[in-house]
JSON list of C-alpha atoms in Angstrom, two decimals:
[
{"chain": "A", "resi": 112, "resn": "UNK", "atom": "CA", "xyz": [0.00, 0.00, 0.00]},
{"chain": "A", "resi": 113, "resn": "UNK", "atom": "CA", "xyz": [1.63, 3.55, -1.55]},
{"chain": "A", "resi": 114, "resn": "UNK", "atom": "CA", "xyz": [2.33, 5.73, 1.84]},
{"chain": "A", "resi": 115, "resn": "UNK", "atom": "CA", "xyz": [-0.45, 8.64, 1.94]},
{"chain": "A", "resi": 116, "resn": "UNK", "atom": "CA", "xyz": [1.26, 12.23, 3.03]},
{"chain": "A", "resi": 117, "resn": "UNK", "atom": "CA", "xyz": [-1.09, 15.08, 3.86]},
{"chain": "A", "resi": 118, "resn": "UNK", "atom": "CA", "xyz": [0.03, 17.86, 2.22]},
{"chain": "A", "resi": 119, "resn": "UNK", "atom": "CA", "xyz": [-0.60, 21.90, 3.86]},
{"chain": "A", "resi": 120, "resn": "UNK", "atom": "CA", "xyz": [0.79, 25.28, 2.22]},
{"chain": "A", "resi": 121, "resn": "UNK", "atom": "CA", "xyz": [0.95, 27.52, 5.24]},
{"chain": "A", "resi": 122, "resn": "UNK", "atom": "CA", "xyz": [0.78, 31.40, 4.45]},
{"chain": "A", "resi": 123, "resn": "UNK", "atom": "CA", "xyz": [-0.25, 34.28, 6.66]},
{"chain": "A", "resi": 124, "resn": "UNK", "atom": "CA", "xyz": [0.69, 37.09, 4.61]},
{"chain": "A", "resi": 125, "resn": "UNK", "atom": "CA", "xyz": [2.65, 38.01, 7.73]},
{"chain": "A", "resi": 126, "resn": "UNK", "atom": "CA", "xyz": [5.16, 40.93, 5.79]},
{"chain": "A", "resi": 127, "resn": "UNK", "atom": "CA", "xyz": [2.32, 43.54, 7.18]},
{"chain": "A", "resi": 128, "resn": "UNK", "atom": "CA", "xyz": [1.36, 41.93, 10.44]},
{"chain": "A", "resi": 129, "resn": "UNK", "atom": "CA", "xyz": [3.76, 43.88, 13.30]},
{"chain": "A", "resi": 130, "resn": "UNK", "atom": "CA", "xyz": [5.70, 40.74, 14.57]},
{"chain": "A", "resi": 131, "resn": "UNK", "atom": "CA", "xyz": [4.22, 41.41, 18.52]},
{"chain": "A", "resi": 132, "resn": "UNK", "atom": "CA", "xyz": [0.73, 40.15, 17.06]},
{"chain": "A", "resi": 133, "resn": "UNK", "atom": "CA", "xyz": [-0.51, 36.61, 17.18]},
{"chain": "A", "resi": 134, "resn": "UNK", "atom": "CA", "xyz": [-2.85, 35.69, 14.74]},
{"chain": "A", "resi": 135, "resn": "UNK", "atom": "CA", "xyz": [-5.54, 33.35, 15.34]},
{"chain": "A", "resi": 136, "resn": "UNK", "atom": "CA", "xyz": [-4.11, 29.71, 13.28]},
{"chain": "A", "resi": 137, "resn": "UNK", "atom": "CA", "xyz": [-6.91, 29.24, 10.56]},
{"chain": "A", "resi": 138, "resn": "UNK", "atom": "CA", "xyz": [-5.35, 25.70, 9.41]},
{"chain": "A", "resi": 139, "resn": "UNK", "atom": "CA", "xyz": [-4.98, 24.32, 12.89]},
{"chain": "A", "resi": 140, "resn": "UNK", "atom": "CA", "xyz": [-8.64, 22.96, 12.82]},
{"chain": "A", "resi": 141, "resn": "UNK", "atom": "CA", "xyz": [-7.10, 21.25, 9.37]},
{"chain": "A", "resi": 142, "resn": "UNK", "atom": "CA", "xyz": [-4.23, 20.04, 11.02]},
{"chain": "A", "resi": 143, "resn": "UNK", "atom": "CA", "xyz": [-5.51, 18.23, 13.68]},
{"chain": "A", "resi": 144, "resn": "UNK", "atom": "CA", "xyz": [-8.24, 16.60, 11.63]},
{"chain": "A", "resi": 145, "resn": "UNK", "atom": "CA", "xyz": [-4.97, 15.31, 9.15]},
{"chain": "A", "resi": 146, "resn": "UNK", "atom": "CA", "xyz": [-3.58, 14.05, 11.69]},
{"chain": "A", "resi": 147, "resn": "UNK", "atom": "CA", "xyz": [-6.27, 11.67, 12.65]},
{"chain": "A", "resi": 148, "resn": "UNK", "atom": "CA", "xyz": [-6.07, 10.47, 8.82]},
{"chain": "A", "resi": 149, "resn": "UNK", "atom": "CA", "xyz": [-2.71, 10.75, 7.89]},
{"chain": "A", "resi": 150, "resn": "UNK", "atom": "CA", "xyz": [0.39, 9.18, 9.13]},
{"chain": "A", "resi": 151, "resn": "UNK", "atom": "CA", "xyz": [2.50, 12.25, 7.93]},
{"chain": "A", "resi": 152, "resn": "UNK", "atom": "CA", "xyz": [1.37, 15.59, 7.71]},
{"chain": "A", "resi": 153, "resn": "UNK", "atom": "CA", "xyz": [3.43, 18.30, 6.04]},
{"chain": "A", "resi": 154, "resn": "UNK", "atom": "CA", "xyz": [3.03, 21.77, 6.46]},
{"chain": "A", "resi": 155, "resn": "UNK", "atom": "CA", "xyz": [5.22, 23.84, 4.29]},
{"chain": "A", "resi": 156, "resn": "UNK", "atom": "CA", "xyz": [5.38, 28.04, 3.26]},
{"chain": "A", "resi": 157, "resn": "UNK", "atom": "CA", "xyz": [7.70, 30.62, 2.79]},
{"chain": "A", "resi": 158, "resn": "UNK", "atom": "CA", "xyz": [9.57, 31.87, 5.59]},
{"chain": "A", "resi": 159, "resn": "UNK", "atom": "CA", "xyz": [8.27, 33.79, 8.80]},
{"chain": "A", "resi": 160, "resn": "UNK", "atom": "CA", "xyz": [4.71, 32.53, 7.40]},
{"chain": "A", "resi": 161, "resn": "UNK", "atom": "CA", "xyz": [4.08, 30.68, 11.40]},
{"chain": "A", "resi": 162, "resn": "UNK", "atom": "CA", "xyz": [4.85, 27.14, 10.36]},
{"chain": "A", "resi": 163, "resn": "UNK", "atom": "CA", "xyz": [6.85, 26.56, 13.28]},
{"chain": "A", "resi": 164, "resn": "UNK", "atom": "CA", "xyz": [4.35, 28.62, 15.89]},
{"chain": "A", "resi": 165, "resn": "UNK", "atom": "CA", "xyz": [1.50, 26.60, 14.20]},
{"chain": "A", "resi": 166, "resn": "UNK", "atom": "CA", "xyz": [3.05, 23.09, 14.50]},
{"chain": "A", "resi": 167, "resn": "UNK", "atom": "CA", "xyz": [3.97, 23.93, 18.32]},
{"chain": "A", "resi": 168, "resn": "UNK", "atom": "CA", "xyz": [0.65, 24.66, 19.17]},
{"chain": "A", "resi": 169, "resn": "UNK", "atom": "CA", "xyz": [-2.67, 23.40, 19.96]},
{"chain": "A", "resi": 170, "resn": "UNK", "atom": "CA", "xyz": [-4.38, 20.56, 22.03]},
{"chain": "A", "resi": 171, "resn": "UNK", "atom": "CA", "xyz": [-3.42, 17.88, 19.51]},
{"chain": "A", "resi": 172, "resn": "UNK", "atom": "CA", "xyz": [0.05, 18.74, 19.14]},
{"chain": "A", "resi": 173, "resn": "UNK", "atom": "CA", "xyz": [1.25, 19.06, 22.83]},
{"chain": "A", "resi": 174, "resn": "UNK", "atom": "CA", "xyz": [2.03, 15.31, 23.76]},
{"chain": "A", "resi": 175, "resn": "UNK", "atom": "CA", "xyz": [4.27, 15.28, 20.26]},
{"chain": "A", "resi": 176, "resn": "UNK", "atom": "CA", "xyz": [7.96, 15.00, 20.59]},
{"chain": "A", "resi": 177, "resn": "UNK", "atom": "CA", "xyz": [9.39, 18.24, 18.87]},
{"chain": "A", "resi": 178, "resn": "UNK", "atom": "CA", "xyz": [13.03, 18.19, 17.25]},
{"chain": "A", "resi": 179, "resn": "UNK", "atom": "CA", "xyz": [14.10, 21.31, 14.96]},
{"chain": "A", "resi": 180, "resn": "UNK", "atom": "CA", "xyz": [16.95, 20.88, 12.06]},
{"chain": "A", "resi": 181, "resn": "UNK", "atom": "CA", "xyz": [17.79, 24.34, 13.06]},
{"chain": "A", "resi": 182, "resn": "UNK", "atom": "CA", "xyz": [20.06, 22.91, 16.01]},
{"chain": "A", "resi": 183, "resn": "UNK", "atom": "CA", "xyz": [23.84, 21.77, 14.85]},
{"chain": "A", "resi": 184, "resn": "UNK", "atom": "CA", "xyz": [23.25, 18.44, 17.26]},
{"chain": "A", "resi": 185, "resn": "UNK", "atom": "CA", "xyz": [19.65, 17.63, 15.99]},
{"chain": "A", "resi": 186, "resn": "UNK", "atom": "CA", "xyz": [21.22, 18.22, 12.13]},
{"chain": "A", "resi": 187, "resn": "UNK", "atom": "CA", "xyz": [24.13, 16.01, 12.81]},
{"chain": "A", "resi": 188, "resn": "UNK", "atom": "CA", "xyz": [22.35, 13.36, 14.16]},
{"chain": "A", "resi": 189, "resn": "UNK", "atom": "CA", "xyz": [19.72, 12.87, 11.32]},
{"chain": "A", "resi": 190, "resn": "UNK", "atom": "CA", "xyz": [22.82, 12.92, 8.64]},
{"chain": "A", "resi": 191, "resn": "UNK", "atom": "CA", "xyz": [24.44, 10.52, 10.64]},
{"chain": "A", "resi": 192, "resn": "UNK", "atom": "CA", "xyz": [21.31, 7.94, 11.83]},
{"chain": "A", "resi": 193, "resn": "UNK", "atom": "CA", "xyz": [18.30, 9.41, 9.94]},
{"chain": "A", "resi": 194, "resn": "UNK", "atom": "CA", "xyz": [16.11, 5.96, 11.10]},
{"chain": "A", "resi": 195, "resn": "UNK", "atom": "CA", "xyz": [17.02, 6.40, 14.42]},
{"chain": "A", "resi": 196, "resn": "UNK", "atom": "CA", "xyz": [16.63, 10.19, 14.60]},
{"chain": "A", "resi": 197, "resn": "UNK", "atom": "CA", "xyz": [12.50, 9.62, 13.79]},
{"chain": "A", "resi": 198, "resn": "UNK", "atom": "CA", "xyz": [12.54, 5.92, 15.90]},
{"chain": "A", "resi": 199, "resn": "UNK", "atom": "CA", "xyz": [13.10, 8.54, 18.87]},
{"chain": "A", "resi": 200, "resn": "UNK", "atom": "CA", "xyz": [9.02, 8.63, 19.79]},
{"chain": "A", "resi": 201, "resn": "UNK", "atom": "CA", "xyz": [5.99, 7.30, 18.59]},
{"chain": "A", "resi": 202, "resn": "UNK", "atom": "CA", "xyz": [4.65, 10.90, 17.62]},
{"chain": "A", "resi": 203, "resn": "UNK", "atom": "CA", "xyz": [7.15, 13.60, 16.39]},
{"chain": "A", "resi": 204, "resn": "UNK", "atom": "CA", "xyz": [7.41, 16.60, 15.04]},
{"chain": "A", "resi": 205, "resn": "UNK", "atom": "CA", "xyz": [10.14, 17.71, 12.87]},
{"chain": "A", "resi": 206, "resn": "UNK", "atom": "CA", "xyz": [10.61, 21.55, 12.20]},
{"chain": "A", "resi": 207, "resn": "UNK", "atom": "CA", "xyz": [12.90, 22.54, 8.98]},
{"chain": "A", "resi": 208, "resn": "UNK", "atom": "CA", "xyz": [12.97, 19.33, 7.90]},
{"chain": "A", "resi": 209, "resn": "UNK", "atom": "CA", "xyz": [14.29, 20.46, 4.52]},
{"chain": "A", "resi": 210, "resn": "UNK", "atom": "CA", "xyz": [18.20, 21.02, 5.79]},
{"chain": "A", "resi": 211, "resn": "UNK", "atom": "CA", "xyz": [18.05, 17.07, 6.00]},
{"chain": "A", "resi": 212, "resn": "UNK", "atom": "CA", "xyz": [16.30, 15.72, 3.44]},
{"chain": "A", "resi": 213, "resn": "UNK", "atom": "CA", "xyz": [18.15, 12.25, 4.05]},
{"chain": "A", "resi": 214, "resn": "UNK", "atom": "CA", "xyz": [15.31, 12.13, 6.84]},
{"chain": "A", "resi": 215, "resn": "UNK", "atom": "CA", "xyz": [12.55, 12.10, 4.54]},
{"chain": "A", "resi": 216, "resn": "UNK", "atom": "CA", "xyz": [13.55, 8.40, 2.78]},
{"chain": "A", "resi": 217, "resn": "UNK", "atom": "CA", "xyz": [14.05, 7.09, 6.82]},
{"chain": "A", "resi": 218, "resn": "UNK", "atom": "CA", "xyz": [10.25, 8.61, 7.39]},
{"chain": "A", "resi": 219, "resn": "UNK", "atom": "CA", "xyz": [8.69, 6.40, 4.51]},
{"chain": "A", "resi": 220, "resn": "UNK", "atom": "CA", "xyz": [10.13, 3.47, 5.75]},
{"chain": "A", "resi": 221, "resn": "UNK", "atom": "CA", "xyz": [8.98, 3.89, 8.86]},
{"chain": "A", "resi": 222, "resn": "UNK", "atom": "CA", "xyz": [5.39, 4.78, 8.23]},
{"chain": "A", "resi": 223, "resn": "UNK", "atom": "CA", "xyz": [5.52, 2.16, 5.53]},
{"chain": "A", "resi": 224, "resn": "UNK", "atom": "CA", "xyz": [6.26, -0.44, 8.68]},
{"chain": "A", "resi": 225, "resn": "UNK", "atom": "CA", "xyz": [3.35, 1.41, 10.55]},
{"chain": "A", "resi": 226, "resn": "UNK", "atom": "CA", "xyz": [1.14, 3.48, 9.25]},
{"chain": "A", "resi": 227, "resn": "UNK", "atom": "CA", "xyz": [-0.92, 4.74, 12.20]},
{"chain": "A", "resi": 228, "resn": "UNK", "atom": "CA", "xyz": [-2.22, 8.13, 12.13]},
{"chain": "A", "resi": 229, "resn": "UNK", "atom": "CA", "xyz": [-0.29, 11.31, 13.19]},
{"chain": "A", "resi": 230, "resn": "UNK", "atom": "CA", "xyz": [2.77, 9.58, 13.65]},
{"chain": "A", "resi": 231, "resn": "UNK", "atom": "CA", "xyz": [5.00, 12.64, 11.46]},
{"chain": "A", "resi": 232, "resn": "UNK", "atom": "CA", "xyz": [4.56, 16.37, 11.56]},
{"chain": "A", "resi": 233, "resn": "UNK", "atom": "CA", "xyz": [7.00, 17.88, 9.21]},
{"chain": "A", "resi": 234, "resn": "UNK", "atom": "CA", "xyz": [7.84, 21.88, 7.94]},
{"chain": "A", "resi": 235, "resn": "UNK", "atom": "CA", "xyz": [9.78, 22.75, 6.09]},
{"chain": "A", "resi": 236, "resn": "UNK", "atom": "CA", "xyz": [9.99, 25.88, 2.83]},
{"chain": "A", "resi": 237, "resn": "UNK", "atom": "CA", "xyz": [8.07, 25.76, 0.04]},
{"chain": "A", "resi": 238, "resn": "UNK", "atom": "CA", "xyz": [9.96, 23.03, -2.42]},
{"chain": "A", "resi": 239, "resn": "UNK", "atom": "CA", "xyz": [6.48, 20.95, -3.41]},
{"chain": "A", "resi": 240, "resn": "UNK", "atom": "CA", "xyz": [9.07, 19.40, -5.78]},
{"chain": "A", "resi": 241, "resn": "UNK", "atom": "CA", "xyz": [10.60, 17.33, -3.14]},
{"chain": "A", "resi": 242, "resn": "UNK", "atom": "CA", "xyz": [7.58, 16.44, -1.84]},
{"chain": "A", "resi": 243, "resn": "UNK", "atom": "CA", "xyz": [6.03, 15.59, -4.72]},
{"chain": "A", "resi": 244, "resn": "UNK", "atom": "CA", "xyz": [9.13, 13.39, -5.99]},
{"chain": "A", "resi": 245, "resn": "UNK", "atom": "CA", "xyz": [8.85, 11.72, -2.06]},
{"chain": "A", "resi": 246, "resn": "UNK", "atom": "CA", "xyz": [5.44, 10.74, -2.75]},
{"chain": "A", "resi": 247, "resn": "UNK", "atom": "CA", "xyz": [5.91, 9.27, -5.78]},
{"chain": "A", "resi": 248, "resn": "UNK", "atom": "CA", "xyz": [8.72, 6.60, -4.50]}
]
């Protein structure tokens, strides 16, 4: 059975919003439902759109292991052991996971060995080709 992604473009049009202001998260009703269906749900945008803010946040996100690719230790560890980097819990997120994209083959091999719902959270910038490619393999 192919491995289903969901897929989620995140944009705020935050260039005119004065960074002090939090803006109600229009996709997090989305999210949550995705992850009830999906083993892996992406959300990707441009930068400074809220990916990471929306991904942290919310009652179905806050018993999720969170690991960033912005930290040199994190980074160096998924180059190094990408299937044990995501074996670390049963429910993770993964911010920026575009600076590694060694991760994303270790992902599909896990959810392919279990495919239970909300498993993988994943942002990362907007490059729908290497998602697209992933999903295809």
């Amino acid at each position: 059975m192919p491995t289903t992604w969901a897929y989620y473009a995140h944009d705020m049009g935050t260039s005119q919003i004065p960074s002090q202001i939090v803006l109600p998260r229009i996709l997090e009703t989305s999210l949550q439902r995705a992850l009830r269906l999906f083993p892996v749900v992406v959300v990707t945008g441009a930068r400074r759109t809220g990916k990471s803010t929306l991904v942290r946040s919310g009652n179905a996100l806050e018993d999720r292991t969170y690991l960033t690719l912005d930290a040199a230790e994190a980074r160096a560890m998924a180059q190094r052991e990408p299937r044990a980097f995501v074996s670390q819990a049963n429910r993770v997120t993964i911010d920026e996971v575009q600076r590694t994209p060694e991760l994303l083959l270790a992902i599909k091999e896990a959810v392919d060995r279990d495919e239970r719902p909300g498993r993988f959270v994943l942002t990362g910038l907007r490059a729908r080709s290497t998602w697209v490619s992933l999903k295809r393999s």
